[in-house]
Amino acid sequence: MDARFLRRCKFGVLQFVAVKPMTTVVAALMESQDMYEKGSFRVDRGYAYVSFIQNVSISWAFYELVLFYVALKEYLKPYDPVPKFLAIK
């Protein structure tokens, strides 16, 4: 574990903070142009693409949180972070 590992974990978690609002704006713009159609996984609609991007972002953030926890498990033991991580997810 080094500074690069911690930076990667930080970036992996915080990328979700940027991706979520951006995909929400994209979805709103597509909805206003009747290109979104929520719940429809058609190739010519944006819902599938926005959902895919959001799910990849969420999965990556959660993966980085797990890596962070595994690497620092002994140091974090007094704070019992597992329930907090699961509550955020």
PDB file of C-alpha atoms in Angstrom:
ATOM      1  CA  MET A   1       0.000   0.000   0.000  1.00  0.00           C
ATOM      2  CA  ASP A   2       1.416   3.338  -1.025  1.00  0.00           C
ATOM      3  CA  ALA A   3       0.299   6.832  -2.010  1.00  0.00           C
ATOM      4  CA  ARG A   4      -0.596   5.600  -5.503  1.00  0.00           C
ATOM      5  CA  PHE A   5      -2.953   2.987  -4.064  1.00  0.00           C
ATOM      6  CA  LEU A   6      -4.662   5.555  -1.843  1.00  0.00           C
ATOM      7  CA  ARG A   7      -4.953   8.021  -4.741  1.00  0.00           C
ATOM      8  CA  ARG A   8      -6.490   5.307  -6.929  1.00  0.00           C
ATOM      9  CA  CYS A   9      -8.997   4.418  -4.206  1.00  0.00           C
ATOM     10  CA  LYS A  10      -9.861   8.071  -3.697  1.00  0.00           C
ATOM     11  CA  PHE A  11     -10.318   8.659  -7.423  1.00  0.00           C
ATOM     12  CA  GLY A  12     -12.342   5.460  -7.811  1.00  0.00           C
ATOM     13  CA  VAL A  13     -14.776   6.511  -5.103  1.00  0.00           C
ATOM     14  CA  LEU A  14     -14.987  10.190  -6.003  1.00  0.00           C
ATOM     15  CA  GLN A  15     -15.491   9.608  -9.731  1.00  0.00           C
ATOM     16  CA  PHE A  16     -19.047   8.603  -8.821  1.00  0.00           C
ATOM     17  CA  VAL A  17     -19.597  12.091  -7.380  1.00  0.00           C
ATOM     18  CA  ALA A  18     -18.961  13.538 -10.856  1.00  0.00           C
ATOM     19  CA  VAL A  19     -20.491  10.787 -12.999  1.00  0.00           C
ATOM     20  CA  LYS A  20     -23.890  10.678 -11.280  1.00  0.00           C
ATOM     21  CA  PRO A  21     -24.790  14.368 -11.801  1.00  0.00           C
ATOM     22  CA  MET A  22     -23.443  14.301 -15.358  1.00  0.00           C
ATOM     23  CA  THR A  23     -25.538  11.275 -16.298  1.00  0.00           C
ATOM     24  CA  THR A  24     -28.562  12.868 -14.636  1.00  0.00           C
ATOM     25  CA  VAL A  25     -28.121  16.001 -16.750  1.00  0.00           C
ATOM     26  CA  VAL A  26     -27.663  13.884 -19.887  1.00  0.00           C
ATOM     27  CA  ALA A  27     -30.793  11.908 -19.039  1.00  0.00           C
ATOM     28  CA  ALA A  28     -32.781  15.112 -18.479  1.00  0.00           C
ATOM     29  CA  LEU A  29     -31.602  16.539 -21.799  1.00  0.00           C
ATOM     30  CA  MET A  30     -32.448  13.324 -23.627  1.00  0.00           C
ATOM     31  CA  GLU A  31     -35.837  13.191 -21.913  1.00  0.00           C
ATOM     32  CA  SER A  32     -36.606  16.713 -23.101  1.00  0.00           C
ATOM     33  CA  GLN A  33     -35.828  15.586 -26.668  1.00  0.00           C
ATOM     34  CA  ASP A  34     -37.881  12.347 -26.308  1.00  0.00           C
ATOM     35  CA  MET A  35     -34.712  10.282 -26.669  1.00  0.00           C
ATOM     36  CA  TYR A  36     -34.578   8.732 -23.173  1.00  0.00           C
ATOM     37  CA  GLU A  37     -37.701   6.585 -22.571  1.00  0.00           C
ATOM     38  CA  LYS A  38     -37.063   5.365 -19.021  1.00  0.00           C
ATOM     39  CA  GLY A  39     -37.107   1.591 -18.666  1.00  0.00           C
ATOM     40  CA  SER A  40     -36.596   0.971 -22.364  1.00  0.00           C
ATOM     41  CA  PHE A  41     -33.404  -0.825 -23.364  1.00  0.00           C
ATOM     42  CA  ARG A  42     -33.779  -0.010 -27.036  1.00  0.00           C
ATOM     43  CA  VAL A  43     -30.554   0.801 -28.871  1.00  0.00           C
ATOM     44  CA  ASP A  44     -31.968   4.063 -30.228  1.00  0.00           C
ATOM     45  CA  ARG A  45     -32.879   5.342 -26.737  1.00  0.00           C
ATOM     46  CA  GLY A  46     -30.541   6.691 -24.082  1.00  0.00           C
ATOM     47  CA  TYR A  47     -31.800   4.839 -21.012  1.00  0.00           C
ATOM     48  CA  ALA A  48     -29.640   1.746 -21.582  1.00  0.00           C
ATOM     49  CA  TYR A  49     -26.482   3.804 -22.069  1.00  0.00           C
ATOM     50  CA  VAL A  50     -27.060   6.038 -19.063  1.00  0.00           C
ATOM     51  CA  SER A  51     -27.916   3.026 -16.890  1.00  0.00           C
ATOM     52  CA  PHE A  52     -24.803   1.191 -18.033  1.00  0.00           C
ATOM     53  CA  ILE A  53     -22.536   4.151 -17.265  1.00  0.00           C
ATOM     54  CA  GLN A  54     -24.112   4.662 -13.842  1.00  0.00           C
ATOM     55  CA  ASN A  55     -23.836   0.973 -12.950  1.00  0.00           C
ATOM     56  CA  VAL A  56     -20.186   0.803 -13.996  1.00  0.00           C
ATOM     57  CA  SER A  57     -19.478   3.923 -11.937  1.00  0.00           C
ATOM     58  CA  ILE A  58     -21.260   2.551  -8.859  1.00  0.00           C
ATOM     59  CA  SER A  59     -19.524  -0.821  -9.183  1.00  0.00           C
ATOM     60  CA  TRP A  60     -16.109   0.789  -9.561  1.00  0.00           C
ATOM     61  CA  ALA A  61     -16.671   3.022  -6.525  1.00  0.00           C
ATOM     62  CA  PHE A  62     -17.818   0.090  -4.411  1.00  0.00           C
ATOM     63  CA  TYR A  63     -14.887  -2.036  -5.583  1.00  0.00           C
ATOM     64  CA  GLU A  64     -12.446   0.685  -4.546  1.00  0.00           C
ATOM     65  CA  LEU A  65     -14.141   0.961  -1.151  1.00  0.00           C
ATOM     66  CA  VAL A  66     -13.712  -2.773  -0.641  1.00  0.00           C
ATOM     67  CA  LEU A  67     -10.029  -2.591  -1.644  1.00  0.00           C
ATOM     68  CA  PHE A  68      -9.537   0.292   0.753  1.00  0.00           C
ATOM     69  CA  TYR A  69     -11.215  -1.630   3.557  1.00  0.00           C
ATOM     70  CA  VAL A  70      -9.232  -4.815   2.950  1.00  0.00           C
ATOM     71  CA  ALA A  71      -5.939  -2.905   2.886  1.00  0.00           C
ATOM     72  CA  LEU A  72      -6.700  -0.948   6.064  1.00  0.00           C
ATOM     73  CA  LYS A  73      -8.870  -3.443   7.950  1.00  0.00           C
ATOM     74  CA  GLU A  74      -6.760  -3.433  11.111  1.00  0.00           C
ATOM     75  CA  TYR A  75      -6.563   0.361  11.267  1.00  0.00           C
ATOM     76  CA  LEU A  76     -10.298   0.749  10.679  1.00  0.00           C
ATOM     77  CA  LYS A  77     -11.403  -1.938  13.144  1.00  0.00           C
ATOM     78  CA  PRO A  78     -12.267   0.541  15.962  1.00  0.00           C
ATOM     79  CA  TYR A  79     -14.607   2.440  13.595  1.00  0.00           C
ATOM     80  CA  ASP A  80     -16.483  -0.640  12.275  1.00  0.00           C
ATOM     81  CA  PRO A  81     -16.924   0.787   8.731  1.00  0.00           C
ATOM     82  CA  VAL A  82     -18.645  -2.202   7.076  1.00  0.00           C
ATOM     83  CA  PRO A  83     -22.204  -1.164   8.077  1.00  0.00           C
ATOM     84  CA  LYS A  84     -21.445   2.395   6.927  1.00  0.00           C
ATOM     85  CA  PHE A  85     -20.164   1.165   3.544  1.00  0.00           C
ATOM     86  CA  LEU A  86     -23.264  -0.994   3.104  1.00  0.00           C
ATOM     87  CA  ALA A  87     -25.565   1.861   4.097  1.00  0.00           C
ATOM     88  CA  ILE A  88     -24.009   4.060   1.428  1.00  0.00           C
ATOM     89  CA  LYS A  89     -24.347   1.368  -1.215  1.00  0.00           C
TER      90      LYS A  89
END
